[in-house]
């Protein structure tokens, strides 16, 4: 029943044909179970393992590599190769793809845990009335129409409509569902609000929430998927994971690369059609197959096989650095996504605030002899720890607060008129509450005021253990005063009272809403001398003015305290006794903001990141918090920056779009609103980070570009998120964003490094094929270069130092291509040089080397006809492994020098020397050691078709390789001056790499 909140009790009971005194009969239970289903969140069918594996290969670049492996194997068999040689190249390619697929499967398997953990918030048992008898049944057996009793500490087992209340009030903590910082009072009356949100449905008990005060009876109106918790589950199922900006750019690059590879391969094959008849191939068909093999080698050369592994490794290194900043990354791509975040939608309760109610102001009357003069005290401390200082109106610290009569009696009343518990939890290392947050904050206030009569009291209290200190002063007052009778809080009185006895003297202590307490007072306690004087109209007006100031301007939750001396020996109290009270004072409390939040928000503003506070609390309370943390500092009038969910939904589409661009605060929201906000911002091409800690935040966390859960939050929120803040500190997000930006800059550098290297390989093979030279590099050599000699330095580039001004610039645009304009030209030049140097090494050995045949250039480019002509040399010279070894070594060494070029995009090696990144230096040394191993260790040299080089050959290799540094230094110089920038403008404002629409939402 979706509208149970709007119906009367009799209408709801009649709809389910249930007698509230007898409950459902067994026949009705069976019928309702068939109609509505079981009270469980259905098990969602998980993706079959084989589908998860296949999904990892659904990528164009991966498909090209698979095709290259299959073709390579077929061609090897056609050529008559058998055994290890035939399987080597395809096996290496498939092993790489298998490793990447394994990482993907593990990541996706972990993501499905969020739905399972929703079940933890369902109650285990329920007290149910059936067939006229109460019994305790498993909560899974509940059906709509069941009559259920709930009390303090009960977890609500299903969505239920209240039908009867057995206490003066019933309060429920529904923070996991709505994010409200305080428990919510429930009532029996139907709700008439149109478009009611969860907070408006005050007669409904929601599944998974906890009763913190009172006892009541309710009728089940929703089970399983038809509960508020079930709707969150459905929202999570409907939410598809967003593709990260880097993944989008890599996908676009892969598509572009596939087209280029296909074009070049076809071009190479077509250009050499005339050579298919060459005698050396043994026929037209074999000639076609030979050049097809060259085309396949070209494909292997063009694809940076190591790129996925290097990106994954770099992001993994970033997660380790983030973990040191208390940001635990669950999804690797989210590390990079942080770098382009433009909007952070932050939950208020527990994220920007401590989620611990704390008394911050005390208001008492000093004396009436000089007119009604009220005094305010400020209380520090924002947690449940009994640590804080009380300052007077002049800002001076009170050494002994308990010496002041009003503060002393407020502490007494806070300790005695209280049913909560405060205790130290050694496992968590913090103070835990049991009961209402407001009452626990009064317990903490009593500890901060301390005890009277001991000059050494502050230091003596500090000497206690944390377990003893938690409630030392509260226990003192409970030992001094014996509780005799209690009048519980009621909605009509808005107060509670307790009768206590001490030394044959009975005192009534009362606390409650200021308007209720003041109306019942006839006297007032003076803070200067402890005297009680009549409460005059002037003093009453002064107190009401102070109360409205604290509750209105400062949006504090206010409580008033009073006492009354009762006749000796009185053992009972009634509502009639709550008159002629003596007013003690007012306290104002709030869920305080975290101390570091204000600076974190200012840093976000400087970095061009907008912060939107999202909360289920009321508008005035949230606006007060936003003023405290500086969220409104950049706007003169925040009227157009603060909206409730209903206000926002009522706006026309045009005004709603404008409101989104200015929005700073979004209040009275429920889970669907959070998800709607994320989607609306994403439609405006914003990159959205959503923070949260409750079950209610899970759908929005999953939908956002990056979901950030709090470490103390629910397991559901953590599982639906990409990142978890171990310290619940909003400021940690700022540090994580800075790290994300730095990681992206480094990612960009190594991607460019790998692209320029692969361009070199393509140029080498393409030029050799067009000129008609022998095969310069065999596929297995290209694989070695792409995976090892490219991969290690590329990974080390990820350790480049973070720029000092990384958080002083606006977020990069999501559509920013990895390689654009002038940069593409730069790396094209570098790649061309890498390829030509590799070809030059090959030609040098045949034409000029003392250890080579010193052939004329003509003979080299016409090697195919060697067997048909009379020559002064043996045709077997073209099968020598020296020339390809020189080429491969030139390619490796030139790429090592090129890696040094990527220490910075535009800064010279003189400014940023190689030793600024020792990881890169180490990777270059390791790469060269590995290359020497395959040259000089015989089993490896045979495997890779290479041979040892002499010192004279090494000198030529170095001479051909080093100029790449000089060329890039010249290009960097052009980048730093006006000519480079002009070229960029002329060469293309558009990306050279194609880009699709950023979002197809």
GROMACS .gro file of N, CA, C and O in nm, residues 547-587:
model
  164
  547UNK      N    1   1.605   3.313   2.328
  547UNK     CA    2   1.568   3.182   2.271
  547UNK      C    3   1.547   3.193   2.120
  547UNK      O    4   1.599   3.112   2.044
  548UNK      N    5   1.473   3.296   2.076
  548UNK     CA    6   1.449   3.311   1.933
  548UNK      C    7   1.577   3.344   1.857
  548UNK      O    8   1.592   3.307   1.741
  549UNK      N    9   1.672   3.412   1.923
  549UNK     CA   10   1.800   3.441   1.859
  549UNK      C   11   1.879   3.311   1.838
  549UNK      O   12   1.935   3.288   1.730
  550UNK      N   13   1.883   3.227   1.942
  550UNK     CA   14   1.958   3.102   1.931
  550UNK      C   15   1.893   3.006   1.831
  550UNK      O   16   1.959   2.944   1.749
  551UNK      N   17   1.761   2.997   1.836
  551UNK     CA   18   1.689   2.903   1.750
  551UNK      C   19   1.674   2.955   1.609
  551UNK      O   20   1.675   2.878   1.513
  552UNK      N   21   1.662   3.088   1.593
  552UNK     CA   22   1.639   3.145   1.460
  552UNK      C   23   1.767   3.178   1.386
  552UNK      O   24   1.802   3.113   1.288
  553UNK      N   25   1.841   3.277   1.436
  553UNK     CA   26   1.962   3.322   1.366
  553UNK      C   27   2.071   3.215   1.365
  553UNK      O   28   2.140   3.195   1.266
  554UNK      N   29   2.087   3.147   1.480
  554UNK     CA   30   2.197   3.049   1.490
  554UNK      C   31   2.148   2.906   1.465
  554UNK      O   32   2.228   2.813   1.464
  555UNK      N   33   2.017   2.891   1.446
  555UNK     CA   34   1.954   2.760   1.418
  555UNK      C   35   2.003   2.649   1.511
  555UNK      O   36   2.035   2.539   1.467
  556UNK      N   37   2.009   2.681   1.640
  556UNK     CA   38   2.046   2.580   1.739
  556UNK      C   39   1.920   2.512   1.791
  556UNK      O   40   1.812   2.572   1.797
  557UNK      N   41   1.933   2.388   1.828
  557UNK     CA   42   1.822   2.319   1.893
  557UNK      C   43   1.828   2.353   2.041
  557UNK      O   44   1.927   2.322   2.108
  558UNK      N   45   1.724   2.419   2.091
  558UNK     CA   46   1.729   2.474   2.227
  558UNK      C   47   1.648   2.391   2.326
  558UNK      O   48   1.540   2.341   2.292
  559UNK      N   49   1.700   2.378   2.447
  559UNK     CA   50   1.630   2.317   2.559
  559UNK      C   51   1.641   2.411   2.678
  559UNK      O   52   1.743   2.480   2.695
  560UNK      N   53   1.538   2.413   2.762
  560UNK     CA   54   1.539   2.494   2.884
  560UNK      C   55   1.537   2.401   3.005
  560UNK      O   56   1.484   2.289   2.999
  561UNK      N   57   1.592   2.448   3.118
  561UNK     CA   58   1.598   2.370   3.242
  561UNK      C   59   1.531   2.448   3.355
  561UNK      O   60   1.539   2.572   3.360
  562UNK      N   61   1.471   2.373   3.445
  562UNK     CA   62   1.406   2.436   3.561
  562UNK      C   63   1.406   2.338   3.677
  562UNK      O   64   1.428   2.216   3.658
  563UNK      N   65   1.382   2.389   3.798
  563UNK     CA   66   1.374   2.303   3.916
  563UNK      C   67   1.266   2.355   4.010
  563UNK      O   68   1.218   2.469   3.997
  564UNK      N   69   1.231   2.272   4.109
  564UNK     CA   70   1.128   2.311   4.205
  564UNK      C   71   1.148   2.228   4.331
  564UNK      O   72   1.163   2.106   4.325
  565UNK      N   73   1.149   2.296   4.444
  565UNK     CA   74   1.159   2.223   4.572
  565UNK      C   75   1.021   2.165   4.603
  565UNK      O   76   0.920   2.235   4.599
  566UNK      N   77   1.019   2.038   4.635
  566UNK     CA   78   0.894   1.967   4.662
  566UNK      C   79   0.880   1.938   4.811
  566UNK      O   80   0.980   1.938   4.887
  567UNK      N   81   0.759   1.912   4.858
  567UNK     CA   82   0.739   1.880   5.001
  567UNK      C   83   0.820   1.758   5.042
  567UNK      O   84   0.835   1.662   4.967
  568UNK      N   85   0.874   1.762   5.163
  568UNK     CA   86   0.956   1.652   5.213
  568UNK      C   87   0.875   1.523   5.218
  568UNK      O   88   0.761   1.523   5.265
  569UNK      N   89   0.937   1.417   5.168
  569UNK     CA   90   0.874   1.286   5.173
  569UNK      C   91   0.783   1.256   5.056
  569UNK      O   92   0.728   1.145   5.047
  570UNK      N   93   0.765   1.348   4.961
  570UNK     CA   94   0.678   1.321   4.845
  570UNK      C   95   0.740   1.211   4.759
  570UNK      O   96   0.858   1.215   4.727
  571UNK      N   97   0.658   1.116   4.721
  571UNK     CA   98   0.707   0.999   4.646
  571UNK      C   99   0.653   0.990   4.504
  571UNK      O  100   0.699   0.908   4.426
  572UNK      N  101   0.553   1.070   4.471
  572UNK     CA  102   0.495   1.066   4.337
  572UNK      C  103   0.483   1.209   4.282
  572UNK      O  104   0.482   1.305   4.358
  573UNK      N  105   0.475   1.217   4.150
  573UNK     CA  106   0.454   1.348   4.087
  573UNK      C  107   0.350   1.334   3.977
  573UNK      O  108   0.330   1.225   3.922
  574UNK      N  109   0.285   1.446   3.946
  574UNK     CA  110   0.186   1.449   3.838
  574UNK      C  111   0.210   1.573   3.753
  574UNK      O  112   0.295   1.657   3.784
  575UNK      N  113   0.133   1.583   3.646
  575UNK     CA  114   0.148   1.699   3.557
  575UNK      C  115   0.120   1.829   3.631
  575UNK      O  116   0.176   1.934   3.597
  576UNK      N  117   0.035   1.823   3.736
  576UNK     CA  118   0.002   1.945   3.812
  576UNK      C  119   0.122   1.998   3.888
  576UNK      O  120   0.124   2.116   3.927
  577UNK      N  121   0.220   1.911   3.916
  577UNK     CA  122   0.340   1.956   3.989
  577UNK      C  123   0.433   2.039   3.901
  577UNK      O  124   0.524   2.106   3.952
  578UNK      N  125   0.414   2.035   3.769
  578UNK     CA  126   0.501   2.108   3.678
  578UNK      C  127   0.455   2.253   3.661
  578UNK      O  128   0.440   2.304   3.551
  579UNK      N  129   0.438   2.318   3.773
  579UNK     CA  130   0.402   2.462   3.775
  579UNK      C  131   0.486   2.532   3.880
  579UNK      O  132   0.548   2.467   3.966
  580UNK      N  133   0.488   2.666   3.870
  580UNK     CA  134   0.568   2.747   3.965
  580UNK      C  135   0.713   2.698   3.973
  580UNK      O  136   0.772   2.688   4.081
  581UNK      N  137   0.768   2.668   3.856
  581UNK     CA  138   0.908   2.623   3.850
  581UNK      C  139   1.003   2.741   3.860
  581UNK      O  140   0.966   2.856   3.835
  582UNK      N  141   1.128   2.709   3.894
  582UNK     CA  142   1.234   2.811   3.895
  582UNK      C  143   1.322   2.789   3.772
  582UNK      O  144   1.384   2.683   3.758
  583UNK      N  145   1.326   2.889   3.685
  583UNK     CA  146   1.402   2.877   3.560
  583UNK      C  147   1.552   2.880   3.589
  583UNK      O  148   1.602   2.963   3.666
  584UNK      N  149   1.626   2.785   3.525
  584UNK     CA  150   1.772   2.779   3.546
  584UNK      C  151   1.846   2.839   3.427
  584UNK      O  152   1.933   2.925   3.444
  585UNK      N  153   1.815   2.795   3.305
  585UNK     CA  154   1.887   2.847   3.190
  585UNK      C  155   1.848   2.774   3.062
  585UNK      O  156   1.769   2.680   3.062
  586UNK      N  157   1.906   2.823   2.952
  586UNK     CA  158   1.885   2.766   2.819
  586UNK      C  159   2.015   2.706   2.768
  586UNK      O  160   2.123   2.758   2.798
  587UNK      N  161   2.007   2.600   2.690
  587UNK     CA  162   2.124   2.551   2.619
  587UNK      C  163   2.087   2.538   2.470
  587UNK      O  164   1.973   2.507   2.436
   0.00000   0.00000   0.00000
